[in-house]
Tab-separated table of C-alpha atoms in Angstrom:
chain	number	residue	atom	x	y	z
A	1	MET	CA	-11.803	11.976	11.644
A	2	SER	CA	-8.465	11.551	9.988
A	3	ASP	CA	-7.989	8.709	7.583
A	4	LEU	CA	-4.347	8.151	8.959
A	5	ASP	CA	-2.774	7.629	12.290
A	6	VAL	CA	0.898	8.520	12.390
A	7	ARG	CA	2.724	6.903	15.354
A	8	ARG	CA	6.310	6.921	16.499
A	9	PRO	CA	6.825	3.422	18.307
A	10	GLY	CA	10.490	3.848	18.371
A	11	GLU	CA	13.000	6.758	18.392
A	12	HIS	CA	13.779	6.294	14.699
A	13	VAL	CA	10.728	4.377	13.312
A	14	VAL	CA	7.460	5.853	12.210
A	15	GLU	CA	4.338	3.816	11.585
A	16	VAL	CA	1.664	5.299	9.164
A	17	VAL	CA	-1.600	3.493	9.863
A	18	LEU	CA	-4.290	3.470	7.146
A	19	ASP	CA	-7.539	4.138	9.133
A	20	ARG	CA	-10.662	3.911	7.043
A	21	PRO	CA	-11.707	0.425	8.161
A	22	GLU	CA	-15.386	1.052	7.068
A	23	ALA	CA	-14.106	1.372	3.470
A	24	LEU	CA	-11.366	-1.347	3.743
A	25	ASN	CA	-8.946	1.616	3.561
A	26	ALA	CA	-9.965	2.516	0.003
A	27	VAL	CA	-7.971	5.555	-1.001
A	28	SER	CA	-10.157	8.676	-1.281
A	29	THR	CA	-8.756	11.973	-2.565
A	30	ALA	CA	-8.549	13.208	0.980
A	31	MET	CA	-6.773	10.129	2.159
A	32	ALA	CA	-4.345	10.433	-0.731
A	33	ARG	CA	-3.535	14.049	0.204
A	34	ALA	CA	-3.072	13.085	3.826
A	35	LEU	CA	-0.705	10.272	2.864
A	36	ILE	CA	1.270	12.595	0.587
A	37	ALA	CA	1.653	15.161	3.299
A	38	ALA	CA	2.663	12.510	5.844
A	39	MET	CA	5.301	11.062	3.506
A	40	ARG	CA	6.775	14.477	2.625
A	41	GLN	CA	7.000	15.291	6.387
A	42	LEU	CA	8.747	12.021	7.077
A	43	ALA	CA	11.102	12.580	4.149
A	44	ALA	CA	12.270	15.751	5.729
A	45	ASP	CA	12.652	14.357	9.169
A	46	GLY	CA	16.357	13.434	9.647
A	47	GLY	CA	15.512	11.368	12.776
A	48	VAL	CA	13.421	8.843	10.836
A	49	ARG	CA	15.388	5.815	9.643
A	50	ALA	CA	12.524	3.414	8.741
A	51	VAL	CA	8.754	3.752	7.944
A	52	VAL	CA	6.090	1.116	8.297
A	53	ILE	CA	2.788	1.441	6.509
A	54	SER	CA	0.012	-0.677	8.121
A	55	SER	CA	-3.631	-0.915	8.516
A	56	SER	CA	-6.014	-0.491	11.473
A	57	SER	CA	-8.251	-3.261	9.872
A	58	SER	CA	-7.528	-6.979	9.973
A	59	ARG	CA	-9.781	-7.312	6.845
A	60	ALA	CA	-7.714	-5.191	4.394
A	61	PHE	CA	-4.356	-3.419	4.127
A	62	CYS	CA	-5.970	-1.287	1.357
A	63	ALA	CA	-8.679	-2.190	-1.177
A	64	GLY	CA	-7.444	0.336	-3.742
A	65	ALA	CA	-9.117	3.542	-4.972
A	66	ASP	CA	-12.397	4.685	-3.515
A	67	LEU	CA	-14.626	3.741	-6.438
A	68	LYS	CA	-17.695	4.893	-4.556
A	69	GLU	CA	-16.159	8.316	-4.446
A	70	ARG	CA	-15.166	8.165	-8.116
A	71	ALA	CA	-18.594	7.192	-9.157
A	72	HIS	CA	-19.936	10.750	-8.323
A	73	PHE	CA	-17.047	12.543	-10.103
A	74	SER	CA	-17.388	14.548	-13.205
A	75	ASP	CA	-14.781	14.197	-15.988
A	76	ASP	CA	-12.985	17.249	-14.684
A	77	GLU	CA	-12.829	15.946	-11.183
A	78	LEU	CA	-11.460	12.669	-12.403
A	79	LEU	CA	-8.679	14.479	-14.270
A	80	ALA	CA	-7.947	16.526	-11.202
A	81	GLN	CA	-7.557	13.482	-9.017
A	82	ARG	CA	-5.109	11.756	-11.358
A	83	PRO	CA	-2.028	13.801	-10.314
A	84	VAL	CA	-3.035	13.456	-6.665
A	85	ILE	CA	-2.944	9.636	-6.938
A	86	ARG	CA	0.330	9.674	-8.919
A	87	ASP	CA	1.962	11.877	-6.324
A	88	LEU	CA	0.762	9.494	-3.570
A	89	PHE	CA	2.718	6.464	-4.941
A	90	ALA	CA	5.665	8.746	-5.802
A	91	SER	CA	5.802	10.088	-2.241
A	92	VAL	CA	6.266	6.564	-0.865
A	93	ARG	CA	8.836	5.446	-3.545
A	94	GLU	CA	10.847	8.693	-3.028
A	95	LEU	CA	11.223	8.378	0.690
A	96	PRO	CA	14.912	8.545	1.563
A	97	MET	CA	14.572	5.828	4.234
A	98	PRO	CA	13.327	2.200	3.837
A	99	ALA	CA	9.561	1.792	3.742
A	100	ILE	CA	7.940	-1.520	4.826
A	101	ALA	CA	4.372	-2.527	4.024
A	102	ALA	CA	2.649	-4.563	6.743
A	103	VAL	CA	-0.106	-6.375	4.756
A	104	GLN	CA	-3.099	-8.272	6.311
A	105	GLY	CA	-6.118	-8.997	4.320
A	106	PHE	CA	-6.768	-7.440	0.973
A	107	ALA	CA	-4.097	-5.536	-0.946
A	108	LEU	CA	-5.989	-4.963	-4.223
A	109	GLY	CA	-5.585	-2.501	-7.065
A	110	GLY	CA	-4.076	0.684	-5.675
A	111	GLY	CA	-3.528	-1.076	-2.362
A	112	PHE	CA	-1.275	-3.577	-3.955
A	113	GLU	CA	0.557	-0.796	-5.718
A	114	LEU	CA	0.936	1.019	-2.375
A	115	ALA	CA	2.627	-2.138	-1.015
A	116	LEU	CA	4.743	-2.494	-4.123
A	117	SER	CA	5.930	1.092	-3.745
A	118	CYS	CA	7.563	0.077	-0.386
A	119	ASP	CA	10.967	-1.424	-0.360
A	120	VAL	CA	9.881	-4.540	1.698
A	121	ILE	CA	6.483	-6.352	1.924
A	122	VAL	CA	5.875	-8.184	5.166
A	123	ALA	CA	2.450	-10.047	5.100
A	124	ASP	CA	0.573	-12.477	7.093
A	125	GLN	CA	-1.279	-15.692	5.964
A	126	THR	CA	-4.515	-13.697	5.477
A	127	ALA	CA	-2.972	-11.517	2.765
A	128	VAL	CA	-4.650	-11.425	-0.704
A	129	PHE	CA	-2.844	-9.520	-3.553
A	130	GLY	CA	-4.164	-8.463	-7.002
A	131	LEU	CA	-4.085	-5.839	-9.653
A	132	THR	CA	-7.773	-6.165	-10.132
A	133	GLU	CA	-8.335	-2.918	-11.992
A	134	VAL	CA	-8.709	-4.812	-15.381
A	135	THR	CA	-11.891	-6.450	-14.013
A	136	VAL	CA	-13.672	-2.921	-14.022
A	137	GLY	CA	-12.158	-1.819	-17.269
A	138	LEU	CA	-9.096	0.150	-15.833
A	139	VAL	CA	-5.376	-0.328	-15.907
A	140	PRO	CA	-3.053	-0.193	-12.868
A	141	GLY	CA	-2.094	3.496	-12.722
A	142	GLY	CA	0.144	3.611	-9.609
A	143	GLY	CA	3.172	2.010	-10.975
A	144	GLY	CA	2.072	-1.671	-10.679
A	145	THR	CA	2.839	-2.542	-14.356
A	146	GLN	CA	6.486	-1.444	-13.699
A	147	LEU	CA	6.941	-2.499	-9.909
A	148	LEU	CA	5.569	-5.943	-10.090
A	149	PRO	CA	7.768	-7.141	-13.014
A	150	ARG	CA	10.741	-5.963	-10.988
A	151	ARG	CA	9.765	-8.294	-8.174
A	152	ILE	CA	8.489	-11.431	-10.006
A	153	GLY	CA	9.575	-11.071	-13.712
A	154	ALA	CA	7.785	-9.813	-16.817
A	155	GLY	CA	5.822	-12.892	-17.809
A	156	ALA	CA	4.524	-13.623	-14.357
A	157	ALA	CA	3.508	-9.997	-13.789
A	158	ALA	CA	1.778	-9.813	-17.106
A	159	GLU	CA	-0.398	-12.825	-16.312
A	160	LEU	CA	-1.557	-11.158	-13.044
A	161	VAL	CA	-2.016	-7.722	-14.698
A	162	LEU	CA	-3.870	-8.975	-17.703
A	163	SER	CA	-6.138	-11.312	-15.831
A	164	GLY	CA	-6.772	-9.323	-12.653
A	165	ARG	CA	-6.391	-12.617	-10.737
A	166	LYS	CA	-5.910	-12.461	-7.052
A	167	VAL	CA	-3.209	-14.531	-5.185
A	168	ASP	CA	-3.155	-15.690	-1.716
A	169	ALA	CA	-0.258	-15.445	0.745
A	170	ASP	CA	1.224	-18.864	-0.147
A	171	GLU	CA	1.336	-18.127	-3.897
A	172	ALA	CA	2.656	-14.583	-3.071
A	173	VAL	CA	5.567	-16.080	-1.232
A	174	ARG	CA	6.363	-18.540	-3.996
A	175	ARG	CA	6.181	-15.825	-6.621
A	176	GLY	CA	8.367	-13.486	-4.548
A	177	ILE	CA	5.743	-10.810	-3.959
A	178	ILE	CA	6.039	-11.213	-0.097
A	179	ASP	CA	9.492	-10.672	1.460
A	180	ARG	CA	8.656	-12.062	4.847
A	181	LEU	CA	5.606	-14.054	5.829
A	182	ALA	CA	4.248	-13.649	9.320
A	183	PRO	CA	1.764	-15.598	11.323
A	184	VAL	CA	-1.851	-14.472	11.134
A	185	GLY	CA	-2.260	-11.219	12.890
A	186	GLU	CA	1.474	-10.705	13.181
A	187	ALA	CA	2.438	-8.647	10.060
A	188	ARG	CA	2.534	-5.339	11.869
A	189	ARG	CA	4.677	-6.790	14.701
A	190	VAL	CA	7.089	-8.462	12.333
A	191	ALA	CA	7.337	-5.235	10.173
A	192	LEU	CA	7.966	-3.029	13.229
A	193	GLU	CA	10.630	-5.403	14.447
A	194	LEU	CA	12.256	-5.203	11.125
A	195	ALA	CA	12.041	-1.536	11.016
A	196	GLU	CA	13.777	-1.400	14.386
A	197	THR	CA	16.499	-3.632	13.168
A	198	ILE	CA	17.033	-1.379	10.114
A	199	ALA	CA	16.910	1.738	12.200
């Protein structure tokens, strides 16, 4: 079964749905490769004017890297995965059309970085954001240390990066992480409506 569901809800809008609900959409190597392929295909499609990245799960947009997969990796396998993950975030940032993250539930670690790689973040009241890698001895490797300060300023970003603290939707709105707050369960609808307006 694919980890993604790519839909075309409008003539010029594409929705890329993260679809590993059993793993809270944690990004495995296979899922990263599928996302890269999808983003590159969309980048080359002149008919696409806006992209929405959403989740099939109400519990999580994306819980970050698949740490269960990584736990079984050799050092060589870990090194081989790094460029794949790097290319994933780059493929989103390099889309020639606007990308909108539709966040519900957890957007943690690489999941938060995936949202930050988009141009606009739409989230509902269940959203929880955090660059939590530091709590397991890692650093945000998907651009979070650059992208978050651009949104909320260096000091505020440093506090979140260095502490690994999670923020709820209300705080995320106050800090400028969320661009548009939707009612519970409505992030996808609001993001798709915005994408149609952009298109």
